[in-house]
């Protein structure tokens, strides 16, 4: 090819850092994206349904399933005794979470048996026919009830400590103490849990699962079946949302489907109803945060003591690492000179809570921000002034050490906040709001600017690894597979961009394929905001290996130095010669060059000693800030979010279009958690908010009326991450704390800003109204 032709194609369609659309966006809009329930069912597919307990805590005295077995269409009824391997799907190995309950139930809605029938409707109808006799036991569903009745724990607590918090508190010129309730949250993914198990020969089974953690599903299915992991293949093309709810909670549905499929030698699909999904699966942990803080007259924090008590549910699940991460983020962006933080992962007779976007970090930050807010009201100052006074210092100062003894070396929070304060015109708007509230009788406004500092990495160090498998076929097309899962967040697009950029080809050349344990083993969950960091680097490593072989081949064949070989858009330049990429690959194939590689990456520098509460669990921090402005009706407690301005740090964005969408979505989801999404259990331990009719996620009409989102384009990760980017999945979720703080200011106005309103979350209209009425009497 001559150089003039090359000049016409001197760019590729989607290099790294380009704002490329999500690879399946058009399919989502058209309805052509295939999810598990869209797949053609194998001939003779059976369907499963759960038989669930109607007691919160009870011994099973007797169970009569005769009517269930006799129901039309029923093929088999499975109980815990029918599990051929281990009746356990505990992700942490504590053996405290059965596939199906035996002898005792520990939450209302716990699965006791499963019905396998010819149709889904037949299975669900039959599941209601069981006759179970119980002997009721005392049940505690709330944190306060549990604390008052022995405070049993589901896993070991954690303490983080630095300095002498007790002595510093005693010496502080000013002190505050209080507590804040932080509610839980249902994941409310668009696609609920689902599994399709297809039996194979011998001990083999293939499971299509809507899961964020294929390798764990593989392990748990093997554990329950009593077969090795090599007999189980788990496949995931895409999920219709996950948000952490499919990190461990997919295990049960996949295990039941697989056991039934192997027993009956027929494919089995398991798709629970939305009510059953919400009742039987875990949620975000809700917390009771009790705190004391000492500070000076300028609002500088001198000491903090805080306890984070969490409703964890009946089993450990991921409550240990979730409550750990809550402590890791109790400081948010603030330096505490003397600090003691403790966790209490409490056992309750509710569904076992699990991972949710932020993984405890949001709850930790709400506690830390409440301390800042209390100090501001105690001193009669703007909370932003207190925030700025307590930011971590720059690298090298004496204000960089976290409560877990990791120095903050990449701190840009002050620049982020200052830039947003100016661009959002915060000071003038706050002044105008104070003037408005002074004359308005019914409507009151509030404004708040809050920062975010979020640590990136799994705190379980061994999860910080990833693999990728890359094939370059002889026609120049590329096959990509890696351990990450796609749940709508654009991970597949970003990793494909990395690969296309490495080989300098259009992204259409790269075929994105379903995640499968048969290609990349021992994968980590797509969680902890680490999907792009880990899998992008693994794919890059695979490309590096293939390119090194290709360079060596070209250097030998054309008699040039290796540094004279370069991959340029759609071509390989060898000295002065330009060869189209596909032609070059064909020649390499003919020369028997290996055109496949397994890439691998492990995050460097991180380490964590939980027993000592010390280490560097995070590779780096992501930062951001948000200004939220709200209006409340003091007669009804209703409110609206009038305007939001966000400046968020994603380093050098791999894909600004996708990253901005992630920031917008995370903020609205966080806003829902802190305002409208309320979980409520009645006195019998029944979850009553188990459907869209009773559980209120944000609607399109709830989005901020003015919504300005910018990425900090000047930021670049100081660590050598893929493209010097930063994670984006979880950190922007916590920007929504600014909404809660703005609501607090609006409420505080009814008492002249003399008292901290102490709004619990979610700040529903009822809670806002109660706070208004309480402050009116002060």
PDB file of C-alpha atoms in Angstrom, residues 402-594:
ATOM      1  CA  UNK A 402      -5.317   7.662  57.421  1.00  0.00           C
ATOM      2  CA  UNK A 403      -6.778   5.804  60.420  1.00  0.00           C
ATOM      3  CA  UNK A 404      -5.426   2.600  58.835  1.00  0.00           C
ATOM      4  CA  UNK A 405      -1.939   4.138  58.531  1.00  0.00           C
ATOM      5  CA  UNK A 406      -1.821   4.506  54.745  1.00  0.00           C
ATOM      6  CA  UNK A 407      -0.507   7.909  53.657  1.00  0.00           C
ATOM      7  CA  UNK A 408      -2.632   9.887  51.199  1.00  0.00           C
ATOM      8  CA  UNK A 409      -0.037  10.676  48.544  1.00  0.00           C
ATOM      9  CA  UNK A 410      -2.205  11.729  45.599  1.00  0.00           C
ATOM     10  CA  UNK A 411      -4.465  14.289  47.280  1.00  0.00           C
ATOM     11  CA  UNK A 412      -6.245  16.607  44.838  1.00  0.00           C
ATOM     12  CA  UNK A 413      -9.431  17.131  46.847  1.00  0.00           C
ATOM     13  CA  UNK A 414      -8.689  20.787  47.644  1.00  0.00           C
ATOM     14  CA  UNK A 415      -8.224  21.617  43.965  1.00  0.00           C
ATOM     15  CA  UNK A 416     -11.410  19.739  43.019  1.00  0.00           C
ATOM     16  CA  UNK A 417     -13.438  21.548  45.686  1.00  0.00           C
ATOM     17  CA  UNK A 418     -11.994  24.991  44.945  1.00  0.00           C
ATOM     18  CA  UNK A 419     -12.610  24.609  41.218  1.00  0.00           C
ATOM     19  CA  UNK A 420     -16.194  23.440  41.739  1.00  0.00           C
ATOM     20  CA  UNK A 421     -16.880  26.148  44.305  1.00  0.00           C
ATOM     21  CA  UNK A 422     -15.949  28.724  41.685  1.00  0.00           C
ATOM     22  CA  UNK A 423     -17.585  27.131  38.636  1.00  0.00           C
ATOM     23  CA  UNK A 424     -20.850  26.448  40.480  1.00  0.00           C
ATOM     24  CA  UNK A 425     -20.892  29.961  42.001  1.00  0.00           C
ATOM     25  CA  UNK A 426     -21.401  28.379  45.404  1.00  0.00           C
ATOM     26  CA  UNK A 427     -20.794  31.403  47.618  1.00  0.00           C
ATOM     27  CA  UNK A 428     -23.166  33.721  45.774  1.00  0.00           C
ATOM     28  CA  UNK A 429     -25.855  31.049  45.625  1.00  0.00           C
ATOM     29  CA  UNK A 430     -25.541  30.292  49.335  1.00  0.00           C
ATOM     30  CA  UNK A 431     -25.851  33.994  50.121  1.00  0.00           C
ATOM     31  CA  UNK A 432     -28.975  34.216  47.940  1.00  0.00           C
ATOM     32  CA  UNK A 433     -30.471  31.157  49.640  1.00  0.00           C
ATOM     33  CA  UNK A 434     -29.905  32.630  53.095  1.00  0.00           C
ATOM     34  CA  UNK A 435     -31.715  35.778  51.939  1.00  0.00           C
ATOM     35  CA  UNK A 436     -34.565  33.759  50.423  1.00  0.00           C
ATOM     36  CA  UNK A 437     -35.062  31.687  53.587  1.00  0.00           C
ATOM     37  CA  UNK A 438     -35.187  34.845  55.702  1.00  0.00           C
ATOM     38  CA  UNK A 439     -38.415  35.951  53.993  1.00  0.00           C
ATOM     39  CA  UNK A 440     -40.059  32.739  52.732  1.00  0.00           C
ATOM     40  CA  UNK A 441     -42.768  31.347  55.024  1.00  0.00           C
ATOM     41  CA  UNK A 442     -43.331  27.896  53.526  1.00  0.00           C
ATOM     42  CA  UNK A 443     -40.616  27.001  51.008  1.00  0.00           C
ATOM     43  CA  UNK A 444     -37.083  26.784  52.312  1.00  0.00           C
ATOM     44  CA  UNK A 445     -33.919  26.145  50.341  1.00  0.00           C
ATOM     45  CA  UNK A 446     -30.610  24.524  51.119  1.00  0.00           C
ATOM     46  CA  UNK A 447     -27.244  24.147  49.420  1.00  0.00           C
ATOM     47  CA  UNK A 448     -24.231  21.979  50.223  1.00  0.00           C
ATOM     48  CA  UNK A 449     -20.870  21.173  48.712  1.00  0.00           C
ATOM     49  CA  UNK A 450     -19.426  17.818  49.761  1.00  0.00           C
ATOM     50  CA  UNK A 451     -16.216  16.048  48.705  1.00  0.00           C
ATOM     51  CA  UNK A 452     -15.405  12.389  48.071  1.00  0.00           C
ATOM     52  CA  UNK A 453     -12.149  10.492  48.589  1.00  0.00           C
ATOM     53  CA  UNK A 454     -12.606   6.812  47.772  1.00  0.00           C
ATOM     54  CA  UNK A 455     -10.001   4.073  47.955  1.00  0.00           C
ATOM     55  CA  UNK A 456      -9.612   1.815  44.928  1.00  0.00           C
ATOM     56  CA  UNK A 457      -8.746  -1.892  45.300  1.00  0.00           C
ATOM     57  CA  UNK A 458     -10.267  -4.952  46.890  1.00  0.00           C
ATOM     58  CA  UNK A 459      -9.315  -4.974  50.558  1.00  0.00           C
ATOM     59  CA  UNK A 460      -9.023  -8.764  50.189  1.00  0.00           C
ATOM     60  CA  UNK A 461      -5.641  -8.477  48.498  1.00  0.00           C
ATOM     61  CA  UNK A 462      -5.901 -11.743  46.537  1.00  0.00           C
ATOM     62  CA  UNK A 463      -8.865 -10.420  44.534  1.00  0.00           C
ATOM     63  CA  UNK A 464      -6.675  -7.781  42.930  1.00  0.00           C
ATOM     64  CA  UNK A 465      -5.791  -9.918  39.931  1.00  0.00           C
ATOM     65  CA  UNK A 466      -7.249 -10.529  36.484  1.00  0.00           C
ATOM     66  CA  UNK A 467      -6.699 -12.577  33.369  1.00  0.00           C
ATOM     67  CA  UNK A 468      -7.505 -12.103  29.692  1.00  0.00           C
ATOM     68  CA  UNK A 469      -7.371 -14.321  26.639  1.00  0.00           C
ATOM     69  CA  UNK A 470      -6.650 -12.727  23.262  1.00  0.00           C
ATOM     70  CA  UNK A 471      -6.576 -14.481  19.898  1.00  0.00           C
ATOM     71  CA  UNK A 472      -5.539 -12.808  16.653  1.00  0.00           C
ATOM     72  CA  UNK A 473      -6.951 -14.827  13.761  1.00  0.00           C
ATOM     73  CA  UNK A 474      -5.142 -15.127  10.440  1.00  0.00           C
ATOM     74  CA  UNK A 475      -7.525 -12.673   8.760  1.00  0.00           C
ATOM     75  CA  UNK A 476      -6.508  -9.981  11.259  1.00  0.00           C
ATOM     76  CA  UNK A 477      -9.692 -10.143  13.348  1.00  0.00           C
ATOM     77  CA  UNK A 478      -9.240 -10.248  17.119  1.00  0.00           C
ATOM     78  CA  UNK A 479     -11.073 -12.273  19.759  1.00  0.00           C
ATOM     79  CA  UNK A 480     -11.203 -10.820  23.296  1.00  0.00           C
ATOM     80  CA  UNK A 481     -12.176 -12.591  26.480  1.00  0.00           C
ATOM     81  CA  UNK A 482     -11.457 -11.518  30.048  1.00  0.00           C
ATOM     82  CA  UNK A 483     -12.651 -12.150  33.569  1.00  0.00           C
ATOM     83  CA  UNK A 484     -14.748  -9.010  33.929  1.00  0.00           C
ATOM     84  CA  UNK A 485     -18.519  -9.045  33.526  1.00  0.00           C
ATOM     85  CA  UNK A 486     -20.671  -6.518  31.690  1.00  0.00           C
ATOM     86  CA  UNK A 487     -23.648  -5.175  33.631  1.00  0.00           C
ATOM     87  CA  UNK A 488     -24.284  -2.066  31.585  1.00  0.00           C
ATOM     88  CA  UNK A 489     -21.295  -0.110  32.902  1.00  0.00           C
ATOM     89  CA  UNK A 490     -19.331  -0.254  29.642  1.00  0.00           C
ATOM     90  CA  UNK A 491     -16.470  -2.461  30.815  1.00  0.00           C
ATOM     91  CA  UNK A 492     -16.428  -4.528  27.617  1.00  0.00           C
ATOM     92  CA  UNK A 493     -16.241  -1.382  25.500  1.00  0.00           C
ATOM     93  CA  UNK A 494     -13.349   0.043  27.498  1.00  0.00           C
ATOM     94  CA  UNK A 495     -11.291  -3.159  27.390  1.00  0.00           C
ATOM     95  CA  UNK A 496     -11.958  -3.524  23.658  1.00  0.00           C
ATOM     96  CA  UNK A 497     -10.696   0.049  23.226  1.00  0.00           C
ATOM     97  CA  UNK A 498      -7.520  -0.898  25.078  1.00  0.00           C
ATOM     98  CA  UNK A 499      -6.961  -3.822  22.727  1.00  0.00           C
ATOM     99  CA  UNK A 500      -7.836  -1.895  19.560  1.00  0.00           C
ATOM    100  CA  UNK A 501      -5.478   0.874  20.617  1.00  0.00           C
ATOM    101  CA  UNK A 502      -2.669  -1.594  21.334  1.00  0.00           C
ATOM    102  CA  UNK A 503      -2.883  -3.116  17.860  1.00  0.00           C
ATOM    103  CA  UNK A 504      -3.907   0.199  16.210  1.00  0.00           C
ATOM    104  CA  UNK A 505      -7.025  -1.220  14.568  1.00  0.00           C
ATOM    105  CA  UNK A 506     -10.665  -0.141  14.532  1.00  0.00           C
ATOM    106  CA  UNK A 507     -12.700  -1.403  17.447  1.00  0.00           C
ATOM    107  CA  UNK A 508     -14.917  -3.271  14.973  1.00  0.00           C
ATOM    108  CA  UNK A 509     -11.922  -5.575  14.463  1.00  0.00           C
ATOM    109  CA  UNK A 510     -12.218  -6.716  18.096  1.00  0.00           C
ATOM    110  CA  UNK A 511     -14.904  -9.287  18.914  1.00  0.00           C
ATOM    111  CA  UNK A 512     -16.158  -8.961  22.493  1.00  0.00           C
ATOM    112  CA  UNK A 513     -17.183 -12.378  23.824  1.00  0.00           C
ATOM    113  CA  UNK A 514     -19.135 -13.646  26.806  1.00  0.00           C
ATOM    114  CA  UNK A 515     -17.298 -14.052  30.076  1.00  0.00           C
ATOM    115  CA  UNK A 516     -16.740 -17.740  30.737  1.00  0.00           C
ATOM    116  CA  UNK A 517     -14.808 -19.719  33.307  1.00  0.00           C
ATOM    117  CA  UNK A 518     -13.757 -22.062  30.460  1.00  0.00           C
ATOM    118  CA  UNK A 519     -11.476 -19.389  28.963  1.00  0.00           C
ATOM    119  CA  UNK A 520     -10.212 -17.288  31.883  1.00  0.00           C
ATOM    120  CA  UNK A 521      -9.972 -19.101  35.231  1.00  0.00           C
ATOM    121  CA  UNK A 522     -10.036 -17.890  38.821  1.00  0.00           C
ATOM    122  CA  UNK A 523     -11.552 -14.519  38.033  1.00  0.00           C
ATOM    123  CA  UNK A 524     -12.307 -11.889  40.641  1.00  0.00           C
ATOM    124  CA  UNK A 525     -15.736 -10.354  40.973  1.00  0.00           C
ATOM    125  CA  UNK A 526     -16.445  -7.360  38.787  1.00  0.00           C
ATOM    126  CA  UNK A 527     -16.703  -5.131  41.813  1.00  0.00           C
ATOM    127  CA  UNK A 528     -14.767  -2.619  43.921  1.00  0.00           C
ATOM    128  CA  UNK A 529     -14.657  -0.289  40.887  1.00  0.00           C
ATOM    129  CA  UNK A 530     -11.741  -2.371  39.641  1.00  0.00           C
ATOM    130  CA  UNK A 531     -13.123  -3.874  36.429  1.00  0.00           C
ATOM    131  CA  UNK A 532     -11.323  -1.607  33.971  1.00  0.00           C
ATOM    132  CA  UNK A 533      -8.157  -1.328  36.058  1.00  0.00           C
ATOM    133  CA  UNK A 534      -7.662  -5.090  36.314  1.00  0.00           C
ATOM    134  CA  UNK A 535      -9.088  -6.450  33.077  1.00  0.00           C
ATOM    135  CA  UNK A 536      -7.800  -3.585  30.950  1.00  0.00           C
ATOM    136  CA  UNK A 537      -4.276  -4.251  32.140  1.00  0.00           C
ATOM    137  CA  UNK A 538      -4.663  -8.012  31.639  1.00  0.00           C
ATOM    138  CA  UNK A 539      -5.806  -7.474  28.038  1.00  0.00           C
ATOM    139  CA  UNK A 540      -2.938  -5.049  27.512  1.00  0.00           C
ATOM    140  CA  UNK A 541      -0.518  -7.666  28.796  1.00  0.00           C
ATOM    141  CA  UNK A 542      -1.875 -10.245  26.335  1.00  0.00           C
ATOM    142  CA  UNK A 543      -1.509  -7.750  23.477  1.00  0.00           C
ATOM    143  CA  UNK A 544       2.046  -6.985  24.611  1.00  0.00           C
ATOM    144  CA  UNK A 545       3.009 -10.656  24.404  1.00  0.00           C
ATOM    145  CA  UNK A 546       1.582 -11.077  20.902  1.00  0.00           C
ATOM    146  CA  UNK A 547       3.139  -7.824  19.679  1.00  0.00           C
ATOM    147  CA  UNK A 548       6.569  -8.842  20.990  1.00  0.00           C
ATOM    148  CA  UNK A 549       6.371 -12.025  18.941  1.00  0.00           C
ATOM    149  CA  UNK A 550       5.198 -10.101  15.890  1.00  0.00           C
ATOM    150  CA  UNK A 551       7.985  -7.543  16.231  1.00  0.00           C
ATOM    151  CA  UNK A 552      10.583 -10.307  16.498  1.00  0.00           C
ATOM    152  CA  UNK A 553       9.098 -11.976  13.403  1.00  0.00           C
ATOM    153  CA  UNK A 554       9.137  -8.721  11.386  1.00  0.00           C
ATOM    154  CA  UNK A 555      12.666  -7.814  12.467  1.00  0.00           C
ATOM    155  CA  UNK A 556      13.967 -11.212  11.356  1.00  0.00           C
ATOM    156  CA  UNK A 557      12.012 -11.430   8.093  1.00  0.00           C
ATOM    157  CA  UNK A 558      12.730  -7.886   6.914  1.00  0.00           C
ATOM    158  CA  UNK A 559      16.194  -7.606   8.423  1.00  0.00           C
ATOM    159  CA  UNK A 560      15.555  -4.520  10.554  1.00  0.00           C
ATOM    160  CA  UNK A 561      16.084  -3.649  14.198  1.00  0.00           C
ATOM    161  CA  UNK A 562      13.111  -4.348  16.475  1.00  0.00           C
ATOM    162  CA  UNK A 563      12.706  -0.615  17.163  1.00  0.00           C
ATOM    163  CA  UNK A 564      12.119  -0.087  13.443  1.00  0.00           C
ATOM    164  CA  UNK A 565       8.851  -2.044  13.711  1.00  0.00           C
ATOM    165  CA  UNK A 566       5.799  -0.102  14.796  1.00  0.00           C
ATOM    166  CA  UNK A 567       2.046  -0.646  14.882  1.00  0.00           C
ATOM    167  CA  UNK A 568       0.379   2.350  13.231  1.00  0.00           C
ATOM    168  CA  UNK A 569      -3.287   2.853  12.272  1.00  0.00           C
ATOM    169  CA  UNK A 570      -4.436  -0.262  10.375  1.00  0.00           C
ATOM    170  CA  UNK A 571      -0.851  -1.119   9.416  1.00  0.00           C
ATOM    171  CA  UNK A 572       2.501  -2.301  10.614  1.00  0.00           C
ATOM    172  CA  UNK A 573       5.448  -0.100   9.668  1.00  0.00           C
ATOM    173  CA  UNK A 574       8.658  -2.085   9.108  1.00  0.00           C
ATOM    174  CA  UNK A 575      11.443   0.341   8.358  1.00  0.00           C
ATOM    175  CA  UNK A 576      10.085   2.292   5.363  1.00  0.00           C
ATOM    176  CA  UNK A 577       7.567  -0.415   4.448  1.00  0.00           C
ATOM    177  CA  UNK A 578       3.859  -0.191   5.348  1.00  0.00           C
ATOM    178  CA  UNK A 579       1.912  -3.449   5.425  1.00  0.00           C
ATOM    179  CA  UNK A 580      -1.834  -3.632   6.109  1.00  0.00           C
ATOM    180  CA  UNK A 581      -2.461  -5.237   9.484  1.00  0.00           C
ATOM    181  CA  UNK A 582      -4.445  -8.191   8.113  1.00  0.00           C
ATOM    182  CA  UNK A 583      -1.789  -8.955   5.481  1.00  0.00           C
ATOM    183  CA  UNK A 584       0.956  -8.796   8.089  1.00  0.00           C
ATOM    184  CA  UNK A 585      -0.933 -11.172  10.409  1.00  0.00           C
ATOM    185  CA  UNK A 586      -1.447 -13.630   7.559  1.00  0.00           C
ATOM    186  CA  UNK A 587       2.295 -13.659   6.920  1.00  0.00           C
ATOM    187  CA  UNK A 588       2.980 -14.165  10.632  1.00  0.00           C
ATOM    188  CA  UNK A 589       0.566 -17.094  10.685  1.00  0.00           C
ATOM    189  CA  UNK A 590       2.287 -18.652   7.668  1.00  0.00           C
ATOM    190  CA  UNK A 591       5.578 -18.296   9.558  1.00  0.00           C
ATOM    191  CA  UNK A 592       4.035 -20.165  12.528  1.00  0.00           C
ATOM    192  CA  UNK A 593       4.066 -17.226  14.940  1.00  0.00           C
ATOM    193  CA  UNK A 594       1.891 -17.819  18.015  1.00  0.00           C
TER     194      UNK A 594
END
